[in-house]
């Protein structure tokens, strides 16, 4: 086959366009822009360009699918705009699409020269990716309502076969038109998967004929203020969205969460839970313990019925079944679940979850469907053939491929677009590499791509959605499509500037690339310094040091700020002399332990490091934003560490700030103990104090715990222990999960 000339001209599309070649060297051809995103694998630009004018015709065999129609309607608007300069049209140029070359499925070539515009691929997908490049080239090269195509030769293909966006339409509901707008944008940036999150504790969004309560009851929640919020997609809505996506070669993968994140379903049909008791659709954010009962066969009948209807609506080979964040407290207390564990010879509730997933997987695979699950599906044994989506770092993906399973990477470190720009900015997304170090060639091949996730707890409307997803999606699109060795962030940022007008035309209310500045602490001897780092050269910074006996005048930032007093540093960024964004407040503390050596007895989490080993003695305090980089987290474990001061010092007080946000399983410790020593061997206990905290208190707050000595003491070593409540308490929606301690600083005075 290889040596035979291929004449499978499946997709010959002759679009005769009357185009006018620009006279070389005339001023009518402005500077050409080739800034396609994602960056093509090979692009050779040359001098010259074609003007688009009107009077074009499009012809194509029916087999070609929707590309022809899509292209002609795209061109129609553009060429009408340029009627004024159409007089000098001097010939026909053909767009020819054929299958003469061999690429991977989405590969294509695109050539523009003075004689023709030629798009080549051997698949419809490839032609659609070529169209995306062609459209971008045309739109990027608009001048005063007139469009031209610069001469160029592109050969292009995808680095990863799975390039997705997870859109959570459950926490907040988005209308059909918004979903379609996102499908357009995914296609425009050569993403190929919409991972559609349709069921949650806070809302069931997909109509299921056999179980009308799922949407009559499960799609609506009563908010804390008494208002009702909700919505759902009818079968017709879903067919419309899937057909629309299919026409653009975007695969829609539905996510039906199980066994957890299912309180809305339980609210609709209480018999699905272990207790059988009626619960409301959740109206707060978090993880909820009312999950499907694993011991009740009627649950599996229900899920099989639901999935049967889901399969009718979604042609994808994949169904995402969630599998994440399922607290096991109900299963532990449920006779039916316990009976299942013993009858099936399972070790514990983790293995019961594996049983649950495997049973659903078996059902789906009988219909030829493959499951995708979050990395928790690894716990208690991974089902063969399951595709793992790694979100808690890359580890789940690594473990999956070591088992021989495929994986998709969407770690919270780079791919969570609901996180603020202080945690994940454009540059961070652009630095993402879905292939972690240390994998063999075969294992690397099992990582089929990545996704960016937009969870919508705090995304109530389209405007907010746009500002979270864009421009970060463009960086993810490039990471997943383009060659990783061609990454050049400054060059990417230049290219992205030319795409903002295009996003505006798409009706996208995009957000910023980054916070105006970042900061870090520099430690030298016993002094902490605050370093401010503007995001770009256009940004200047002014700051004011607010403390009891400070001057409190606004000062231009030029160099490191020594932290000599405890207080707050307020920073205002400026761009072109005008305030740029809100003021930033950084609380700081100067105390005896700054830059002391800290030895950890318990380990802090790699996700919340406060900057590392000196994070608790760096002079920087935390704010109510627990991702501000100041908080150090201990998960399911006490905090225990020793501090070695610079020689013996007279001290009388040790205090620490702790954080509580019980929706995210973060609790103030139950008690704190301080011990002191002059030699690090013989310890004297100062005191153990109880926090007297109410773990049920909702919202985000910070509590300080202080221990004082009645008389000042000469010490070199301090040991601090804070007791974790260990498990999320029984009354909590996520009862039984490991609890967090968050601490920002150990202040010694
Ligand atoms: Zn049960």
PDB file of C-alpha atoms in Angstrom, residues 546-726:
ATOM      1  CA  UNK A 546       1.183  50.367  57.589  1.00  0.00           C
ATOM      2  CA  UNK A 547       2.173  49.728  61.187  1.00  0.00           C
ATOM      3  CA  UNK A 548       1.941  51.381  64.576  1.00  0.00           C
ATOM      4  CA  UNK A 549       4.899  53.727  64.275  1.00  0.00           C
ATOM      5  CA  UNK A 550       5.611  53.730  60.544  1.00  0.00           C
ATOM      6  CA  UNK A 551       5.647  56.882  58.370  1.00  0.00           C
ATOM      7  CA  UNK A 552       2.734  55.507  56.360  1.00  0.00           C
ATOM      8  CA  UNK A 553       3.580  57.351  53.159  1.00  0.00           C
ATOM      9  CA  UNK A 554       3.201  55.924  49.683  1.00  0.00           C
ATOM     10  CA  UNK A 555       6.603  55.149  48.208  1.00  0.00           C
ATOM     11  CA  UNK A 556       7.767  54.073  44.748  1.00  0.00           C
ATOM     12  CA  UNK A 557       9.054  50.513  44.923  1.00  0.00           C
ATOM     13  CA  UNK A 558      12.657  50.292  43.791  1.00  0.00           C
ATOM     14  CA  UNK A 559      14.316  47.734  46.009  1.00  0.00           C
ATOM     15  CA  UNK A 560      13.666  45.047  48.639  1.00  0.00           C
ATOM     16  CA  UNK A 561      11.579  46.172  51.591  1.00  0.00           C
ATOM     17  CA  UNK A 562      13.123  45.151  54.948  1.00  0.00           C
ATOM     18  CA  UNK A 563      10.495  43.832  57.344  1.00  0.00           C
ATOM     19  CA  UNK A 564      11.481  45.603  60.540  1.00  0.00           C
ATOM     20  CA  UNK A 565       7.990  46.085  61.991  1.00  0.00           C
ATOM     21  CA  UNK A 566       4.871  44.015  62.160  1.00  0.00           C
ATOM     22  CA  UNK A 567       2.034  45.394  60.081  1.00  0.00           C
ATOM     23  CA  UNK A 568       0.660  45.324  56.567  1.00  0.00           C
ATOM     24  CA  UNK A 569       2.255  46.352  53.302  1.00  0.00           C
ATOM     25  CA  UNK A 570      -0.256  47.735  50.840  1.00  0.00           C
ATOM     26  CA  UNK A 571       0.859  47.726  47.218  1.00  0.00           C
ATOM     27  CA  UNK A 572      -0.806  49.477  44.301  1.00  0.00           C
ATOM     28  CA  UNK A 573       0.274  48.489  40.793  1.00  0.00           C
ATOM     29  CA  UNK A 574       0.175  51.061  37.977  1.00  0.00           C
ATOM     30  CA  UNK A 575       0.214  50.650  34.226  1.00  0.00           C
ATOM     31  CA  UNK A 576       0.791  53.750  32.110  1.00  0.00           C
ATOM     32  CA  UNK A 577       0.536  55.842  35.297  1.00  0.00           C
ATOM     33  CA  UNK A 578      -2.964  54.572  36.018  1.00  0.00           C
ATOM     34  CA  UNK A 579      -3.913  52.181  38.818  1.00  0.00           C
ATOM     35  CA  UNK A 580      -3.895  48.630  37.473  1.00  0.00           C
ATOM     36  CA  UNK A 581      -6.105  46.264  39.435  1.00  0.00           C
ATOM     37  CA  UNK A 582      -6.868  46.355  43.114  1.00  0.00           C
ATOM     38  CA  UNK A 583      -4.420  47.059  45.909  1.00  0.00           C
ATOM     39  CA  UNK A 584      -2.621  44.032  47.282  1.00  0.00           C
ATOM     40  CA  UNK A 585      -2.249  43.593  51.019  1.00  0.00           C
ATOM     41  CA  UNK A 586       0.588  41.542  52.487  1.00  0.00           C
ATOM     42  CA  UNK A 587       0.548  41.154  56.273  1.00  0.00           C
ATOM     43  CA  UNK A 588       4.043  40.818  57.735  1.00  0.00           C
ATOM     44  CA  UNK A 589       5.644  40.198  61.087  1.00  0.00           C
ATOM     45  CA  UNK A 590       9.086  40.883  62.495  1.00  0.00           C
ATOM     46  CA  UNK A 591       9.955  38.554  65.353  1.00  0.00           C
ATOM     47  CA  UNK A 592      12.765  36.620  66.992  1.00  0.00           C
ATOM     48  CA  UNK A 593      12.476  33.488  64.891  1.00  0.00           C
ATOM     49  CA  UNK A 594      12.746  35.101  61.457  1.00  0.00           C
ATOM     50  CA  UNK A 595      15.009  32.923  59.298  1.00  0.00           C
ATOM     51  CA  UNK A 596      15.589  30.483  62.161  1.00  0.00           C
ATOM     52  CA  UNK A 597      16.165  26.862  61.251  1.00  0.00           C
ATOM     53  CA  UNK A 598      13.028  24.732  61.259  1.00  0.00           C
ATOM     54  CA  UNK A 599      13.175  20.959  61.595  1.00  0.00           C
ATOM     55  CA  UNK A 600       9.974  19.160  60.765  1.00  0.00           C
ATOM     56  CA  UNK A 601       8.870  16.086  62.638  1.00  0.00           C
ATOM     57  CA  UNK A 602       5.654  15.857  60.625  1.00  0.00           C
ATOM     58  CA  UNK A 603       5.719  16.642  56.912  1.00  0.00           C
ATOM     59  CA  UNK A 604       3.953  19.530  55.251  1.00  0.00           C
ATOM     60  CA  UNK A 605       1.995  19.013  52.051  1.00  0.00           C
ATOM     61  CA  UNK A 606       3.676  19.613  48.718  1.00  0.00           C
ATOM     62  CA  UNK A 607       0.559  21.548  47.684  1.00  0.00           C
ATOM     63  CA  UNK A 608       0.684  24.073  50.549  1.00  0.00           C
ATOM     64  CA  UNK A 609       4.329  24.767  51.372  1.00  0.00           C
ATOM     65  CA  UNK A 610       4.252  28.453  52.389  1.00  0.00           C
ATOM     66  CA  UNK A 611       7.444  28.660  50.330  1.00  0.00           C
ATOM     67  CA  UNK A 612       9.208  25.652  51.868  1.00  0.00           C
ATOM     68  CA  UNK A 613      11.321  24.831  54.925  1.00  0.00           C
ATOM     69  CA  UNK A 614      11.511  28.452  56.118  1.00  0.00           C
ATOM     70  CA  UNK A 615       7.904  29.223  55.248  1.00  0.00           C
ATOM     71  CA  UNK A 616       6.860  29.482  58.908  1.00  0.00           C
ATOM     72  CA  UNK A 617       9.675  31.882  59.811  1.00  0.00           C
ATOM     73  CA  UNK A 618       9.787  34.133  56.749  1.00  0.00           C
ATOM     74  CA  UNK A 619       7.950  37.114  58.217  1.00  0.00           C
ATOM     75  CA  UNK A 620       5.033  36.753  55.814  1.00  0.00           C
ATOM     76  CA  UNK A 621       1.561  36.120  57.196  1.00  0.00           C
ATOM     77  CA  UNK A 622      -1.431  34.611  55.459  1.00  0.00           C
ATOM     78  CA  UNK A 623      -4.627  36.206  54.215  1.00  0.00           C
ATOM     79  CA  UNK A 624      -8.100  34.734  53.846  1.00  0.00           C
ATOM     80  CA  UNK A 625      -7.116  33.503  50.393  1.00  0.00           C
ATOM     81  CA  UNK A 626      -5.639  30.140  51.354  1.00  0.00           C
ATOM     82  CA  UNK A 627      -3.826  29.909  48.030  1.00  0.00           C
ATOM     83  CA  UNK A 628      -1.877  33.113  48.699  1.00  0.00           C
ATOM     84  CA  UNK A 629       1.330  31.137  49.186  1.00  0.00           C
ATOM     85  CA  UNK A 630       1.638  31.957  52.887  1.00  0.00           C
ATOM     86  CA  UNK A 631      -0.120  28.891  54.270  1.00  0.00           C
ATOM     87  CA  UNK A 632       1.547  25.602  55.058  1.00  0.00           C
ATOM     88  CA  UNK A 633      -0.740  22.569  55.145  1.00  0.00           C
ATOM     89  CA  UNK A 634      -0.645  19.329  57.131  1.00  0.00           C
ATOM     90  CA  UNK A 635      -3.086  16.724  55.894  1.00  0.00           C
ATOM     91  CA  UNK A 636      -4.508  14.153  58.307  1.00  0.00           C
ATOM     92  CA  UNK A 637      -1.504  14.742  60.522  1.00  0.00           C
ATOM     93  CA  UNK A 638      -0.459  16.927  63.453  1.00  0.00           C
ATOM     94  CA  UNK A 639       1.957  19.767  62.965  1.00  0.00           C
ATOM     95  CA  UNK A 640       5.138  19.094  64.868  1.00  0.00           C
ATOM     96  CA  UNK A 641       8.389  20.980  64.401  1.00  0.00           C
ATOM     97  CA  UNK A 642      11.349  22.435  66.244  1.00  0.00           C
ATOM     98  CA  UNK A 643      12.854  25.854  65.699  1.00  0.00           C
ATOM     99  CA  UNK A 644      16.479  26.608  66.357  1.00  0.00           C
ATOM    100  CA  UNK A 645      17.055  30.311  67.003  1.00  0.00           C
ATOM    101  CA  UNK A 646      20.300  32.181  66.252  1.00  0.00           C
ATOM    102  CA  UNK A 647      21.870  31.494  69.648  1.00  0.00           C
ATOM    103  CA  UNK A 648      20.112  31.844  72.973  1.00  0.00           C
ATOM    104  CA  UNK A 649      17.438  34.536  73.069  1.00  0.00           C
ATOM    105  CA  UNK A 650      15.171  35.839  75.763  1.00  0.00           C
ATOM    106  CA  UNK A 651      11.623  35.062  74.771  1.00  0.00           C
ATOM    107  CA  UNK A 652       8.244  35.290  76.436  1.00  0.00           C
ATOM    108  CA  UNK A 653       5.679  34.390  73.799  1.00  0.00           C
ATOM    109  CA  UNK A 654       5.114  31.941  70.957  1.00  0.00           C
ATOM    110  CA  UNK A 655       2.073  32.355  68.767  1.00  0.00           C
ATOM    111  CA  UNK A 656       0.740  31.006  65.509  1.00  0.00           C
ATOM    112  CA  UNK A 657      -2.119  31.722  63.136  1.00  0.00           C
ATOM    113  CA  UNK A 658      -4.354  28.908  61.984  1.00  0.00           C
ATOM    114  CA  UNK A 659      -7.000  28.859  59.309  1.00  0.00           C
ATOM    115  CA  UNK A 660     -10.469  27.385  59.129  1.00  0.00           C
ATOM    116  CA  UNK A 661     -12.622  26.746  56.093  1.00  0.00           C
ATOM    117  CA  UNK A 662     -14.498  23.562  56.803  1.00  0.00           C
ATOM    118  CA  UNK A 663     -15.959  23.351  53.272  1.00  0.00           C
ATOM    119  CA  UNK A 664     -12.398  22.540  52.203  1.00  0.00           C
ATOM    120  CA  UNK A 665     -11.738  20.326  55.265  1.00  0.00           C
ATOM    121  CA  UNK A 666      -9.432  22.890  56.883  1.00  0.00           C
ATOM    122  CA  UNK A 667      -9.895  23.148  60.654  1.00  0.00           C
ATOM    123  CA  UNK A 668      -8.278  25.052  63.495  1.00  0.00           C
ATOM    124  CA  UNK A 669      -6.250  22.512  65.546  1.00  0.00           C
ATOM    125  CA  UNK A 670      -7.810  21.319  68.797  1.00  0.00           C
ATOM    126  CA  UNK A 671      -4.805  22.319  70.874  1.00  0.00           C
ATOM    127  CA  UNK A 672      -1.311  23.723  70.679  1.00  0.00           C
ATOM    128  CA  UNK A 673       1.710  22.919  72.854  1.00  0.00           C
ATOM    129  CA  UNK A 674       4.974  24.837  73.228  1.00  0.00           C
ATOM    130  CA  UNK A 675       8.111  23.369  74.730  1.00  0.00           C
ATOM    131  CA  UNK A 676      11.470  25.105  75.046  1.00  0.00           C
ATOM    132  CA  UNK A 677      15.040  23.944  75.453  1.00  0.00           C
ATOM    133  CA  UNK A 678      18.522  25.416  75.661  1.00  0.00           C
ATOM    134  CA  UNK A 679      20.300  22.361  74.226  1.00  0.00           C
ATOM    135  CA  UNK A 680      17.685  20.648  72.037  1.00  0.00           C
ATOM    136  CA  UNK A 681      17.724  17.601  74.340  1.00  0.00           C
ATOM    137  CA  UNK A 682      16.166  18.568  77.614  1.00  0.00           C
ATOM    138  CA  UNK A 683      12.757  20.073  77.073  1.00  0.00           C
ATOM    139  CA  UNK A 684      10.555  22.068  79.335  1.00  0.00           C
ATOM    140  CA  UNK A 685       6.889  22.374  78.589  1.00  0.00           C
ATOM    141  CA  UNK A 686       5.439  25.871  78.718  1.00  0.00           C
ATOM    142  CA  UNK A 687       1.809  25.006  78.244  1.00  0.00           C
ATOM    143  CA  UNK A 688      -0.779  23.178  76.214  1.00  0.00           C
ATOM    144  CA  UNK A 689      -3.762  25.340  75.329  1.00  0.00           C
ATOM    145  CA  UNK A 690      -7.028  24.348  73.785  1.00  0.00           C
ATOM    146  CA  UNK A 691      -8.207  26.360  70.812  1.00  0.00           C
ATOM    147  CA  UNK A 692     -11.836  26.202  72.006  1.00  0.00           C
ATOM    148  CA  UNK A 693     -12.707  26.306  68.331  1.00  0.00           C
ATOM    149  CA  UNK A 694     -16.054  25.307  66.933  1.00  0.00           C
ATOM    150  CA  UNK A 695     -15.275  23.111  63.916  1.00  0.00           C
ATOM    151  CA  UNK A 696     -18.827  23.695  62.683  1.00  0.00           C
ATOM    152  CA  UNK A 697     -18.265  27.395  62.181  1.00  0.00           C
ATOM    153  CA  UNK A 698     -18.744  28.080  58.472  1.00  0.00           C
ATOM    154  CA  UNK A 699     -16.860  30.520  56.300  1.00  0.00           C
ATOM    155  CA  UNK A 700     -13.151  31.378  56.155  1.00  0.00           C
ATOM    156  CA  UNK A 701     -11.440  32.757  59.228  1.00  0.00           C
ATOM    157  CA  UNK A 702      -8.073  32.941  60.941  1.00  0.00           C
ATOM    158  CA  UNK A 703      -7.491  32.253  64.648  1.00  0.00           C
ATOM    159  CA  UNK A 704      -4.355  33.125  66.550  1.00  0.00           C
ATOM    160  CA  UNK A 705      -3.208  30.892  69.391  1.00  0.00           C
ATOM    161  CA  UNK A 706      -0.640  32.331  71.760  1.00  0.00           C
ATOM    162  CA  UNK A 707       1.308  30.777  74.635  1.00  0.00           C
ATOM    163  CA  UNK A 708       3.140  33.039  77.048  1.00  0.00           C
ATOM    164  CA  UNK A 709       5.695  32.399  79.723  1.00  0.00           C
ATOM    165  CA  UNK A 710       5.128  34.173  83.020  1.00  0.00           C
ATOM    166  CA  UNK A 711       8.790  35.154  83.091  1.00  0.00           C
ATOM    167  CA  UNK A 712      10.963  35.726  79.992  1.00  0.00           C
ATOM    168  CA  UNK A 713      13.315  32.825  79.351  1.00  0.00           C
ATOM    169  CA  UNK A 714      16.660  32.264  77.622  1.00  0.00           C
ATOM    170  CA  UNK A 715      16.143  29.520  75.038  1.00  0.00           C
ATOM    171  CA  UNK A 716      17.649  28.320  71.753  1.00  0.00           C
ATOM    172  CA  UNK A 717      15.119  25.681  70.778  1.00  0.00           C
ATOM    173  CA  UNK A 718      11.334  25.805  70.594  1.00  0.00           C
ATOM    174  CA  UNK A 719       9.097  22.861  69.837  1.00  0.00           C
ATOM    175  CA  UNK A 720       5.572  23.500  68.625  1.00  0.00           C
ATOM    176  CA  UNK A 721       2.874  20.863  68.337  1.00  0.00           C
ATOM    177  CA  UNK A 722      -0.623  21.492  67.000  1.00  0.00           C
ATOM    178  CA  UNK A 723      -3.188  18.700  67.146  1.00  0.00           C
ATOM    179  CA  UNK A 724      -5.156  17.971  64.018  1.00  0.00           C
ATOM    180  CA  UNK A 725      -8.779  16.977  64.466  1.00  0.00           C
ATOM    181  CA  UNK A 726      -7.579  14.192  62.109  1.00  0.00           C
TER     182      UNK A 726
END
